[in-house]
Amino acid sequence: ESLRRNRGRTFLSALGIAIGVASIVLILSLTGGINKLISTNDDKNNANLILVRPNNNRDIAKNIVEELSDGNRYAKSNLNLEDVSEIKKIDNVANVAPIAISSASIIANDKTHGPFNVLASNPDLSEVINLPLYKGEHFTDKSQPNAAIIGYDAAMTIYGGPDAITKTFIYNNQRFIVTGVLEKIDEPINYNGTDFDNTILINVDFAKTFESALQIQQINVRTATTGEIKETAERINGLLSDRKKGTETYQVITGSEDLHPVGSLLSIVSAMLTIVAGISIVVGGVGIMNIMLVSVSERTREIGIRKALGATASNILSQFIFESTILSVSGGIMGFALGYLGAFLIQLVTPFAPHISLEIVLITTIVSLTTGIIFGIYPAIKAASKDPIISLKFYR
């Protein structure tokens, strides 16, 4: 009855909690959606996948930030095509695909387009990575050196449509012919670090003939079986250790580990943003406590009458804690709805679908209940400790 009688005050008090809860829901749902997008650990297609990447031996946070912020990160690898050839000789290794990525514009139909990701690799790429074709064919050992495969969106941008087979373009003063167009994949974040919808694939053996500073940023290895993947990874590690003379300028990652560095960064960012959102929850809780103190002051005579009629201190205590909990839980429900509404609106302009899980529901429920109880305790204790005789003398 008290909450109903003061609807405006009740709504504003609950709104403080709603904003904090909405922030947490938005962060967790979007982070979960992005993690789901980039997660490959549980994917059966990657159970026999091994990645070899450069490693600067810095701590994980600095390593991640440097990788994502340093525009010259493509020139820091000491992996090379000889490493690829030697890895392919190891037992249980089925396919090995190097990845050398650069960003450049191309010339087609006398117009400059781009920049696009240009990924140089070998015919094993289609065996290591699932890249379905819209038209044409993947690289083979018999393909012409200047053959190129382009992403669906790149084909739309350059040629106005996906029917681009046999069309040509110029990259780095070399003429290429399109022999394949990828289906639209719509996965801009993946462990290969490139958006294949906007990527041009070329043959690495041909690329090294006109790019003297070609750098291999990653080597993807597909094993023949999954049973010996750890042993195979150890063999690769030993081979590279011998080739690099013991300097650990690389890291060997298996499918049981985090294949994408963004996953680690997201965990850090998510934790930091959740802490910030938690501050807004505290602010909302303080707002509830203030309103409850006002309510206790306004209802002092009511408290005196109840105590005079036999209500115990615990009865008064539970009454006001229950009231603050209703405020907090109402705000939590509002925040949950607002958070997911915001996440779905963000989905309209990004490829990240919000992730709905029981875990998020439990977190928001626990946060709402805990906030209501914690910030309602002091006003409730103050109400319960009032002297009934003094309270009965109180007039508003």
mmCIF file of C-alpha atoms in Angstrom:
data_model
loop_
_atom_site.group_PDB
_atom_site.id
_atom_site.type_symbol
_atom_site.label_atom_id
_atom_site.label_comp_id
_atom_site.label_asym_id
_atom_site.label_seq_id
_atom_site.Cartn_x
_atom_site.Cartn_y
_atom_site.Cartn_z
ATOM 1 C CA GLU A 1 0.000 0.000 0.000
ATOM 2 C CA SER A 2 2.881 2.347 0.792
ATOM 3 C CA LEU A 3 4.549 1.645 -2.554
ATOM 4 C CA ARG A 4 1.266 2.068 -4.413
ATOM 5 C CA ARG A 5 0.529 5.330 -2.625
ATOM 6 C CA ASN A 6 3.880 6.797 -3.760
ATOM 7 C CA ARG A 7 4.029 5.515 -7.324
ATOM 8 C CA GLY A 8 6.398 8.192 -8.660
ATOM 9 C CA ARG A 9 8.862 7.735 -5.835
ATOM 10 C CA THR A 10 8.655 3.964 -6.143
ATOM 11 C CA PHE A 11 9.319 4.075 -9.872
ATOM 12 C CA LEU A 12 12.333 6.400 -9.556
ATOM 13 C CA SER A 13 13.807 4.266 -6.763
ATOM 14 C CA ALA A 14 13.434 1.086 -8.836
ATOM 15 C CA LEU A 15 14.843 2.888 -11.891
ATOM 16 C CA GLY A 16 18.215 3.309 -10.171
ATOM 17 C CA ILE A 17 18.497 -0.470 -9.797
ATOM 18 C CA ALA A 18 17.088 -1.015 -13.304
ATOM 19 C CA ILE A 19 19.893 1.002 -14.914
ATOM 20 C CA GLY A 20 22.575 -1.003 -13.119
ATOM 21 C CA VAL A 21 20.960 -4.359 -13.866
ATOM 22 C CA ALA A 22 20.382 -3.362 -17.518
ATOM 23 C CA SER A 23 24.080 -2.522 -17.824
ATOM 24 C CA ILE A 24 25.095 -5.915 -16.439
ATOM 25 C CA VAL A 25 22.609 -7.781 -18.665
ATOM 26 C CA LEU A 26 23.779 -5.841 -21.736
ATOM 27 C CA ILE A 27 27.449 -6.539 -21.013
ATOM 28 C CA LEU A 28 26.990 -10.241 -20.226
ATOM 29 C CA SER A 29 24.603 -10.954 -23.109
ATOM 30 C CA LEU A 30 26.757 -9.222 -25.733
ATOM 31 C CA THR A 31 29.982 -10.666 -24.344
ATOM 32 C CA GLY A 32 28.375 -14.105 -24.349
ATOM 33 C CA GLY A 33 27.230 -13.576 -27.936
ATOM 34 C CA ILE A 34 30.709 -12.552 -29.074
ATOM 35 C CA ASN A 35 32.320 -15.441 -27.198
ATOM 36 C CA LYS A 36 29.852 -17.820 -28.806
ATOM 37 C CA LEU A 37 30.756 -16.376 -32.197
ATOM 38 C CA ILE A 38 34.493 -16.797 -31.768
ATOM 39 C CA SER A 39 34.424 -19.967 -29.676
ATOM 40 C CA THR A 40 35.948 -22.913 -31.454
ATOM 41 C CA ASN A 41 36.995 -25.082 -28.528
ATOM 42 C CA ASP A 42 33.858 -27.211 -28.521
ATOM 43 C CA ASP A 43 33.568 -27.306 -32.306
ATOM 44 C CA LYS A 44 34.126 -30.842 -33.552
ATOM 45 C CA ASN A 45 35.746 -29.402 -36.708
ATOM 46 C CA ASN A 46 38.542 -27.970 -34.561
ATOM 47 C CA ALA A 47 39.156 -30.941 -32.301
ATOM 48 C CA ASN A 48 42.182 -31.826 -34.442
ATOM 49 C CA LEU A 49 43.375 -28.265 -35.070
ATOM 50 C CA ILE A 50 46.757 -26.880 -34.007
ATOM 51 C CA LEU A 51 47.778 -23.247 -34.441
ATOM 52 C CA VAL A 52 51.303 -21.863 -34.502
ATOM 53 C CA ARG A 53 51.537 -18.133 -33.799
ATOM 54 C CA PRO A 54 54.279 -15.601 -33.064
ATOM 55 C CA ASN A 55 54.817 -14.924 -29.380
ATOM 56 C CA ASN A 56 56.659 -11.977 -27.806
ATOM 57 C CA ASN A 57 56.794 -13.570 -24.325
ATOM 58 C CA ARG A 58 54.984 -10.639 -22.703
ATOM 59 C CA ASP A 59 52.204 -11.097 -20.160
ATOM 60 C CA ILE A 60 48.803 -11.915 -21.600
ATOM 61 C CA ALA A 61 47.166 -8.502 -21.110
ATOM 62 C CA LYS A 62 50.021 -6.588 -22.767
ATOM 63 C CA ASN A 63 50.232 -9.213 -25.498
ATOM 64 C CA ILE A 64 46.529 -8.908 -26.334
ATOM 65 C CA VAL A 65 46.489 -5.113 -26.267
ATOM 66 C CA GLU A 66 49.592 -4.947 -28.456
ATOM 67 C CA GLU A 67 48.144 -7.378 -30.968
ATOM 68 C CA LEU A 68 44.893 -5.451 -31.288
ATOM 69 C CA SER A 69 46.369 -1.933 -31.220
ATOM 70 C CA ASP A 70 49.682 -2.224 -33.041
ATOM 71 C CA GLY A 71 49.197 -1.494 -36.725
ATOM 72 C CA ASN A 72 52.587 -3.031 -37.528
ATOM 73 C CA ARG A 73 51.863 -6.398 -35.897
ATOM 74 C CA TYR A 74 52.003 -8.138 -39.299
ATOM 75 C CA ALA A 75 55.764 -7.527 -39.512
ATOM 76 C CA LYS A 76 56.745 -9.173 -36.218
ATOM 77 C CA SER A 77 56.661 -12.864 -37.089
ATOM 78 C CA ASN A 78 59.724 -15.006 -37.679
ATOM 79 C CA LEU A 79 57.665 -17.948 -38.971
ATOM 80 C CA ASN A 80 58.408 -18.804 -42.591
ATOM 81 C CA LEU A 81 57.456 -21.170 -45.409
ATOM 82 C CA GLU A 82 60.342 -23.481 -44.543
ATOM 83 C CA ASP A 83 58.695 -24.042 -41.160
ATOM 84 C CA VAL A 84 55.494 -24.982 -43.003
ATOM 85 C CA SER A 85 57.349 -27.563 -45.129
ATOM 86 C CA GLU A 86 59.040 -29.126 -42.106
ATOM 87 C CA ILE A 87 55.846 -29.290 -40.043
ATOM 88 C CA LYS A 88 54.109 -31.152 -42.873
ATOM 89 C CA LYS A 89 56.671 -33.964 -42.532
ATOM 90 C CA ILE A 90 55.699 -34.678 -38.906
ATOM 91 C CA ASP A 91 53.722 -37.856 -38.200
ATOM 92 C CA ASN A 92 49.942 -37.422 -37.802
ATOM 93 C CA VAL A 93 49.988 -34.069 -39.641
ATOM 94 C CA ALA A 94 47.478 -34.147 -42.503
ATOM 95 C CA ASN A 95 47.361 -30.535 -43.730
ATOM 96 C CA VAL A 96 49.363 -27.388 -43.070
ATOM 97 C CA ALA A 97 48.195 -23.952 -44.223
ATOM 98 C CA PRO A 98 50.233 -20.793 -43.639
ATOM 99 C CA ILE A 99 48.451 -17.470 -43.286
ATOM 100 C CA ALA A 100 50.081 -14.224 -44.383
ATOM 101 C CA ILE A 101 47.679 -11.288 -44.087
ATOM 102 C CA SER A 102 48.045 -7.762 -45.391
ATOM 103 C CA SER A 103 45.640 -4.935 -46.054
ATOM 104 C CA ALA A 104 45.649 -3.284 -49.473
ATOM 105 C CA SER A 105 43.528 -1.754 -52.201
ATOM 106 C CA ILE A 106 43.143 -3.386 -55.594
ATOM 107 C CA ILE A 107 42.417 -2.143 -59.098
ATOM 108 C CA ALA A 108 39.527 -3.617 -61.070
ATOM 109 C CA ASN A 109 37.697 -2.150 -64.060
ATOM 110 C CA ASP A 110 40.094 0.832 -63.937
ATOM 111 C CA LYS A 111 38.867 1.725 -60.435
ATOM 112 C CA THR A 112 40.531 1.418 -57.062
ATOM 113 C CA HIS A 113 38.613 -0.641 -54.479
ATOM 114 C CA GLY A 114 39.291 -1.375 -50.857
ATOM 115 C CA PRO A 115 41.242 -1.712 -48.798
ATOM 116 C CA PHE A 116 40.613 -5.448 -48.427
ATOM 117 C CA ASN A 117 42.313 -8.170 -46.436
ATOM 118 C CA VAL A 118 44.679 -10.057 -48.732
ATOM 119 C CA LEU A 119 45.411 -13.517 -47.347
ATOM 120 C CA ALA A 120 48.203 -15.566 -48.899
ATOM 121 C CA SER A 121 48.073 -19.319 -48.282
ATOM 122 C CA ASN A 122 48.414 -22.690 -50.030
ATOM 123 C CA PRO A 123 46.012 -25.355 -51.379
ATOM 124 C CA ASP A 124 45.747 -26.937 -47.903
ATOM 125 C CA LEU A 125 43.754 -23.922 -46.683
ATOM 126 C CA SER A 126 40.417 -25.337 -47.837
ATOM 127 C CA GLU A 127 41.186 -28.588 -45.974
ATOM 128 C CA VAL A 128 42.116 -26.829 -42.729
ATOM 129 C CA ILE A 129 39.384 -24.153 -42.712
ATOM 130 C CA ASN A 130 35.759 -24.645 -43.699
ATOM 131 C CA LEU A 131 35.365 -22.144 -46.556
ATOM 132 C CA PRO A 132 32.301 -23.087 -48.635
ATOM 133 C CA LEU A 133 32.253 -21.768 -52.202
ATOM 134 C CA TYR A 134 29.423 -19.885 -53.858
ATOM 135 C CA LYS A 135 30.975 -20.535 -57.271
ATOM 136 C CA GLY A 136 34.243 -21.755 -58.728
ATOM 137 C CA GLU A 137 36.909 -23.895 -57.091
ATOM 138 C CA HIS A 138 39.542 -23.754 -54.372
ATOM 139 C CA PHE A 139 43.280 -23.663 -54.994
ATOM 140 C CA THR A 140 44.901 -26.913 -56.047
ATOM 141 C CA ASP A 141 48.469 -27.792 -56.931
ATOM 142 C CA LYS A 142 47.433 -27.523 -60.583
ATOM 143 C CA SER A 143 45.837 -24.064 -60.280
ATOM 144 C CA GLN A 144 47.463 -21.223 -62.176
ATOM 145 C CA PRO A 145 49.782 -19.172 -59.918
ATOM 146 C CA ASN A 146 47.783 -15.952 -60.212
ATOM 147 C CA ALA A 147 44.444 -17.558 -59.276
ATOM 148 C CA ALA A 148 42.471 -15.765 -56.595
ATOM 149 C CA ILE A 149 39.414 -16.521 -54.450
ATOM 150 C CA ILE A 150 37.413 -13.591 -53.154
ATOM 151 C CA GLY A 151 34.898 -13.197 -50.352
ATOM 152 C CA TYR A 152 31.214 -12.665 -51.068
ATOM 153 C CA ASP A 153 31.077 -9.058 -49.867
ATOM 154 C CA ALA A 154 34.323 -8.236 -51.676
ATOM 155 C CA ALA A 155 32.811 -9.563 -54.914
ATOM 156 C CA MET A 156 29.728 -7.413 -54.372
ATOM 157 C CA THR A 157 31.880 -4.329 -53.775
ATOM 158 C CA ILE A 158 34.290 -4.875 -56.662
ATOM 159 C CA TYR A 159 32.091 -6.398 -59.356
ATOM 160 C CA GLY A 160 28.582 -5.547 -58.186
ATOM 161 C CA GLY A 161 27.635 -9.182 -57.651
ATOM 162 C CA PRO A 162 28.959 -12.638 -56.725
ATOM 163 C CA ASP A 163 29.250 -13.826 -60.346
ATOM 164 C CA ALA A 164 32.909 -12.883 -60.659
ATOM 165 C CA ILE A 165 34.506 -16.039 -62.048
ATOM 166 C CA THR A 166 37.203 -15.296 -64.711
ATOM 167 C CA LYS A 167 37.178 -11.583 -63.874
ATOM 168 C CA THR A 168 40.513 -9.955 -63.127
ATOM 169 C CA PHE A 169 42.041 -7.395 -60.777
ATOM 170 C CA ILE A 170 45.480 -5.951 -60.077
ATOM 171 C CA TYR A 171 47.166 -6.234 -56.686
ATOM 172 C CA ASN A 172 50.721 -5.073 -56.053
ATOM 173 C CA ASN A 173 51.254 -4.602 -59.821
ATOM 174 C CA GLN A 174 50.304 -8.232 -60.451
ATOM 175 C CA ARG A 175 47.239 -9.312 -62.415
ATOM 176 C CA PHE A 176 45.040 -11.976 -60.772
ATOM 177 C CA ILE A 177 42.109 -13.959 -62.148
ATOM 178 C CA VAL A 178 39.146 -14.906 -59.970
ATOM 179 C CA THR A 179 38.648 -18.672 -59.901
ATOM 180 C CA GLY A 180 36.335 -18.862 -56.894
ATOM 181 C CA VAL A 181 33.889 -16.819 -54.817
ATOM 182 C CA LEU A 182 33.201 -17.770 -51.197
ATOM 183 C CA GLU A 183 29.711 -18.135 -49.826
ATOM 184 C CA LYS A 184 28.696 -15.425 -47.365
ATOM 185 C CA ILE A 185 30.085 -16.569 -44.031
ATOM 186 C CA ASP A 186 29.148 -13.627 -41.787
ATOM 187 C CA GLU A 187 31.770 -14.445 -39.144
ATOM 188 C CA PRO A 188 34.004 -11.361 -38.881
ATOM 189 C CA ILE A 189 35.706 -12.646 -35.716
ATOM 190 C CA ASN A 190 37.475 -15.998 -35.852
ATOM 191 C CA TYR A 191 40.748 -17.599 -34.877
ATOM 192 C CA ASN A 192 42.268 -16.725 -38.257
ATOM 193 C CA GLY A 193 41.972 -13.018 -37.551
ATOM 194 C CA THR A 194 40.249 -12.069 -40.794
ATOM 195 C CA ASP A 195 36.772 -11.393 -42.127
ATOM 196 C CA PHE A 196 36.541 -13.835 -45.028
ATOM 197 C CA ASP A 197 33.548 -12.016 -46.517
ATOM 198 C CA ASN A 198 35.897 -9.102 -47.258
ATOM 199 C CA THR A 199 39.053 -11.069 -47.959
ATOM 200 C CA ILE A 200 40.957 -11.930 -51.130
ATOM 201 C CA LEU A 201 42.819 -15.265 -51.072
ATOM 202 C CA ILE A 202 45.956 -15.702 -53.180
ATOM 203 C CA ASN A 203 48.632 -18.382 -53.503
ATOM 204 C CA VAL A 204 51.481 -17.857 -51.051
ATOM 205 C CA ASP A 205 54.074 -19.372 -53.410
ATOM 206 C CA PHE A 206 53.163 -16.774 -56.025
ATOM 207 C CA ALA A 207 52.969 -13.983 -53.433
ATOM 208 C CA LYS A 208 56.546 -14.561 -52.284
ATOM 209 C CA THR A 209 57.795 -13.913 -55.840
ATOM 210 C CA PHE A 210 56.740 -10.251 -55.672
ATOM 211 C CA GLU A 211 56.581 -9.603 -51.912
ATOM 212 C CA SER A 212 60.090 -9.772 -50.493
ATOM 213 C CA ALA A 213 58.926 -8.997 -46.942
ATOM 214 C CA LEU A 214 56.192 -11.655 -46.834
ATOM 215 C CA GLN A 215 55.447 -12.534 -43.200
ATOM 216 C CA ILE A 216 53.674 -15.666 -41.981
ATOM 217 C CA GLN A 217 51.472 -14.603 -39.064
ATOM 218 C CA GLN A 218 49.968 -18.019 -38.374
ATOM 219 C CA ILE A 219 50.311 -21.646 -39.384
ATOM 220 C CA ASN A 220 47.163 -23.776 -39.220
ATOM 221 C CA VAL A 221 47.776 -27.500 -38.787
ATOM 222 C CA ARG A 222 45.090 -30.169 -39.196
ATOM 223 C CA THR A 223 46.038 -33.559 -37.735
ATOM 224 C CA ALA A 224 44.969 -36.895 -39.198
ATOM 225 C CA THR A 225 43.522 -38.049 -35.857
ATOM 226 C CA THR A 226 42.412 -36.373 -32.639
ATOM 227 C CA GLY A 227 43.853 -38.994 -30.318
ATOM 228 C CA GLU A 228 47.459 -37.810 -30.597
ATOM 229 C CA ILE A 229 46.910 -34.061 -30.939
ATOM 230 C CA LYS A 230 48.910 -33.198 -27.801
ATOM 231 C CA GLU A 231 51.801 -35.413 -28.878
ATOM 232 C CA THR A 232 51.704 -33.853 -32.353
ATOM 233 C CA ALA A 233 51.734 -30.360 -30.841
ATOM 234 C CA GLU A 234 54.762 -31.319 -28.754
ATOM 235 C CA ARG A 235 56.560 -32.572 -31.885
ATOM 236 C CA ILE A 236 55.802 -29.288 -33.656
ATOM 237 C CA ASN A 237 57.045 -27.372 -30.632
ATOM 238 C CA GLY A 238 60.253 -29.400 -30.577
ATOM 239 C CA LEU A 239 60.811 -28.925 -34.308
ATOM 240 C CA LEU A 240 60.379 -25.161 -34.105
ATOM 241 C CA SER A 241 62.549 -24.981 -30.989
ATOM 242 C CA ASP A 242 65.375 -26.596 -32.955
ATOM 243 C CA ARG A 243 64.783 -24.379 -35.987
ATOM 244 C CA LYS A 244 64.595 -21.181 -33.902
ATOM 245 C CA LYS A 245 67.570 -22.290 -31.798
ATOM 246 C CA GLY A 246 65.589 -22.426 -28.564
ATOM 247 C CA THR A 247 64.174 -18.897 -28.724
ATOM 248 C CA GLU A 248 60.485 -19.016 -27.806
ATOM 249 C CA THR A 249 59.282 -16.522 -30.413
ATOM 250 C CA TYR A 250 56.258 -18.675 -31.196
ATOM 251 C CA GLN A 251 53.445 -20.482 -29.421
ATOM 252 C CA VAL A 252 51.767 -23.765 -30.289
ATOM 253 C CA ILE A 253 48.044 -23.822 -29.452
ATOM 254 C CA THR A 254 45.712 -26.807 -29.635
ATOM 255 C CA GLY A 255 41.921 -26.993 -29.894
ATOM 256 C CA SER A 256 41.651 -27.526 -26.132
ATOM 257 C CA GLU A 257 42.985 -24.007 -25.539
ATOM 258 C CA ASP A 258 41.796 -20.510 -26.390
ATOM 259 C CA LEU A 259 42.362 -20.316 -30.143
ATOM 260 C CA HIS A 260 41.483 -16.648 -30.408
ATOM 261 C CA PRO A 261 43.251 -13.934 -28.347
ATOM 262 C CA VAL A 262 40.119 -11.777 -28.417
ATOM 263 C CA GLY A 263 38.483 -14.314 -26.091
ATOM 264 C CA SER A 264 40.962 -13.431 -23.345
ATOM 265 C CA LEU A 265 40.588 -9.714 -23.989
ATOM 266 C CA LEU A 266 36.786 -10.011 -23.796
ATOM 267 C CA SER A 267 37.058 -11.664 -20.399
ATOM 268 C CA ILE A 268 39.177 -8.764 -19.127
ATOM 269 C CA VAL A 269 36.949 -6.072 -20.649
ATOM 270 C CA SER A 270 33.766 -7.822 -19.500
ATOM 271 C CA ALA A 271 35.044 -8.019 -15.929
ATOM 272 C CA MET A 272 35.999 -4.332 -15.930
ATOM 273 C CA LEU A 273 32.672 -3.204 -17.401
ATOM 274 C CA THR A 274 30.759 -5.397 -14.953
ATOM 275 C CA ILE A 275 32.584 -3.702 -12.069
ATOM 276 C CA VAL A 276 31.578 -0.313 -13.481
ATOM 277 C CA ALA A 277 27.970 -1.522 -13.805
ATOM 278 C CA GLY A 278 28.200 -2.795 -10.230
ATOM 279 C CA ILE A 279 28.959 0.758 -9.106
ATOM 280 C CA SER A 280 25.670 1.907 -10.612
ATOM 281 C CA ILE A 281 23.945 -0.910 -8.686
ATOM 282 C CA VAL A 282 25.457 0.462 -5.465
ATOM 283 C CA VAL A 283 24.252 3.956 -6.373
ATOM 284 C CA GLY A 284 20.758 2.559 -6.976
ATOM 285 C CA GLY A 285 20.920 0.724 -3.662
ATOM 286 C CA VAL A 286 21.845 3.934 -1.847
ATOM 287 C CA GLY A 287 18.811 5.546 -3.509
ATOM 288 C CA ILE A 288 16.580 2.781 -2.165
ATOM 289 C CA MET A 289 18.063 3.178 1.312
ATOM 290 C CA ASN A 290 17.378 6.930 1.250
ATOM 291 C CA ILE A 291 13.781 6.406 0.174
ATOM 292 C CA MET A 292 13.276 3.756 2.846
ATOM 293 C CA LEU A 293 14.648 6.116 5.509
ATOM 294 C CA VAL A 294 12.147 8.725 4.342
ATOM 295 C CA SER A 295 9.418 6.079 4.475
ATOM 296 C CA VAL A 296 10.396 5.096 8.034
ATOM 297 C CA SER A 297 10.255 8.723 9.093
ATOM 298 C CA GLU A 298 6.844 9.226 7.483
ATOM 299 C CA ARG A 299 5.395 6.068 9.047
ATOM 300 C CA THR A 300 6.715 6.491 12.577
ATOM 301 C CA ARG A 301 3.180 6.682 14.048
ATOM 302 C CA GLU A 302 2.193 3.546 12.078
ATOM 303 C CA ILE A 303 5.173 1.740 13.639
ATOM 304 C CA GLY A 304 4.092 2.888 17.119
ATOM 305 C CA ILE A 305 0.517 1.661 16.569
ATOM 306 C CA ARG A 306 1.709 -1.729 15.294
ATOM 307 C CA LYS A 307 4.039 -2.182 18.265
ATOM 308 C CA ALA A 308 1.304 -1.133 20.658
ATOM 309 C CA LEU A 309 -0.934 -3.827 19.186
ATOM 310 C CA GLY A 310 1.722 -6.502 19.725
ATOM 311 C CA ALA A 311 4.040 -6.372 16.680
ATOM 312 C CA THR A 312 7.571 -7.424 17.576
ATOM 313 C CA ALA A 313 10.800 -5.804 16.380
ATOM 314 C CA SER A 314 11.286 -8.714 13.971
ATOM 315 C CA ASN A 315 7.837 -8.060 12.474
ATOM 316 C CA ILE A 316 8.752 -4.427 11.783
ATOM 317 C CA LEU A 317 12.206 -5.445 10.528
ATOM 318 C CA SER A 318 10.824 -7.962 8.029
ATOM 319 C CA GLN A 319 8.157 -5.489 6.858
ATOM 320 C CA PHE A 320 10.654 -2.847 5.776
ATOM 321 C CA ILE A 321 13.229 -5.330 4.384
ATOM 322 C CA PHE A 322 10.452 -6.907 2.330
ATOM 323 C CA GLU A 323 9.441 -3.485 1.042
ATOM 324 C CA SER A 324 13.001 -2.581 -0.017
ATOM 325 C CA THR A 325 13.351 -6.004 -1.641
ATOM 326 C CA ILE A 326 10.180 -5.412 -3.680
ATOM 327 C CA LEU A 327 11.680 -2.116 -4.872
ATOM 328 C CA SER A 328 14.959 -3.776 -5.815
ATOM 329 C CA VAL A 329 13.429 -6.821 -7.528
ATOM 330 C CA SER A 330 11.035 -4.598 -9.471
ATOM 331 C CA GLY A 331 14.040 -2.621 -10.653
ATOM 332 C CA GLY A 332 15.792 -5.884 -11.531
ATOM 333 C CA ILE A 333 12.884 -7.011 -13.704
ATOM 334 C CA MET A 334 12.828 -3.625 -15.439
ATOM 335 C CA GLY A 335 16.602 -3.758 -15.910
ATOM 336 C CA PHE A 336 16.508 -7.287 -17.319
ATOM 337 C CA ALA A 337 13.965 -6.228 -19.945
ATOM 338 C CA LEU A 338 15.839 -3.006 -20.768
ATOM 339 C CA GLY A 339 19.167 -4.843 -21.004
ATOM 340 C CA TYR A 340 17.954 -7.393 -23.522
ATOM 341 C CA LEU A 341 16.043 -4.741 -25.449
ATOM 342 C CA GLY A 342 19.301 -2.787 -25.767
ATOM 343 C CA ALA A 343 21.186 -5.936 -26.786
ATOM 344 C CA PHE A 344 18.662 -6.730 -29.535
ATOM 345 C CA LEU A 345 18.814 -3.140 -30.793
ATOM 346 C CA ILE A 346 22.612 -3.381 -30.956
ATOM 347 C CA GLN A 347 22.194 -6.622 -32.914
ATOM 348 C CA LEU A 348 20.556 -4.626 -35.707
ATOM 349 C CA VAL A 349 23.816 -2.788 -36.438
ATOM 350 C CA THR A 350 26.359 -5.472 -35.476
ATOM 351 C CA PRO A 351 26.771 -9.202 -36.238
ATOM 352 C CA PHE A 352 26.712 -10.097 -32.546
ATOM 353 C CA ALA A 353 23.507 -11.791 -31.446
ATOM 354 C CA PRO A 354 22.776 -11.413 -27.706
ATOM 355 C CA HIS A 355 23.293 -14.545 -25.658
ATOM 356 C CA ILE A 356 20.396 -15.487 -23.371
ATOM 357 C CA SER A 357 21.277 -17.929 -20.620
ATOM 358 C CA LEU A 358 20.021 -19.147 -17.262
ATOM 359 C CA GLU A 359 23.276 -17.890 -15.750
ATOM 360 C CA ILE A 360 22.435 -14.257 -16.618
ATOM 361 C CA VAL A 361 18.912 -14.661 -15.187
ATOM 362 C CA LEU A 362 20.337 -16.057 -11.939
ATOM 363 C CA ILE A 363 22.967 -13.309 -11.702
ATOM 364 C CA THR A 364 20.417 -10.516 -12.129
ATOM 365 C CA THR A 365 18.009 -12.168 -9.663
ATOM 366 C CA ILE A 366 20.696 -12.608 -7.016
ATOM 367 C CA VAL A 367 21.998 -9.059 -7.543
ATOM 368 C CA SER A 368 18.497 -7.584 -7.201
ATOM 369 C CA LEU A 369 17.619 -9.582 -4.079
ATOM 370 C CA THR A 370 20.971 -8.934 -2.427
ATOM 371 C CA THR A 371 20.813 -5.198 -3.144
ATOM 372 C CA GLY A 372 17.308 -4.921 -1.698
ATOM 373 C CA ILE A 373 18.237 -6.815 1.467
ATOM 374 C CA ILE A 374 21.599 -5.106 2.090
ATOM 375 C CA PHE A 375 20.390 -1.559 1.537
ATOM 376 C CA GLY A 376 17.104 -2.210 3.336
ATOM 377 C CA ILE A 377 18.711 -3.492 6.546
ATOM 378 C CA TYR A 378 19.664 -0.114 8.031
ATOM 379 C CA PRO A 379 16.250 1.549 7.499
ATOM 380 C CA ALA A 380 14.546 -1.635 8.779
ATOM 381 C CA ILE A 381 16.714 -1.723 11.915
ATOM 382 C CA LYS A 382 16.003 1.949 12.502
ATOM 383 C CA ALA A 383 12.263 1.277 12.180
ATOM 384 C CA ALA A 384 12.369 -1.804 14.424
ATOM 385 C CA SER A 385 14.278 0.007 17.161
ATOM 386 C CA LYS A 386 11.784 2.878 17.549
ATOM 387 C CA ASP A 387 10.186 3.275 20.930
ATOM 388 C CA PRO A 388 6.405 2.656 20.635
ATOM 389 C CA ILE A 389 5.447 5.391 23.125
ATOM 390 C CA ILE A 390 7.543 8.057 21.384
ATOM 391 C CA SER A 391 6.346 6.806 18.004
ATOM 392 C CA LEU A 392 2.678 7.152 19.025
ATOM 393 C CA LYS A 393 3.269 10.837 19.796
ATOM 394 C CA PHE A 394 4.561 11.445 16.271
ATOM 395 C CA TYR A 395 2.315 13.479 13.941
ATOM 396 C CA ARG A 396 3.125 14.307 10.306
#
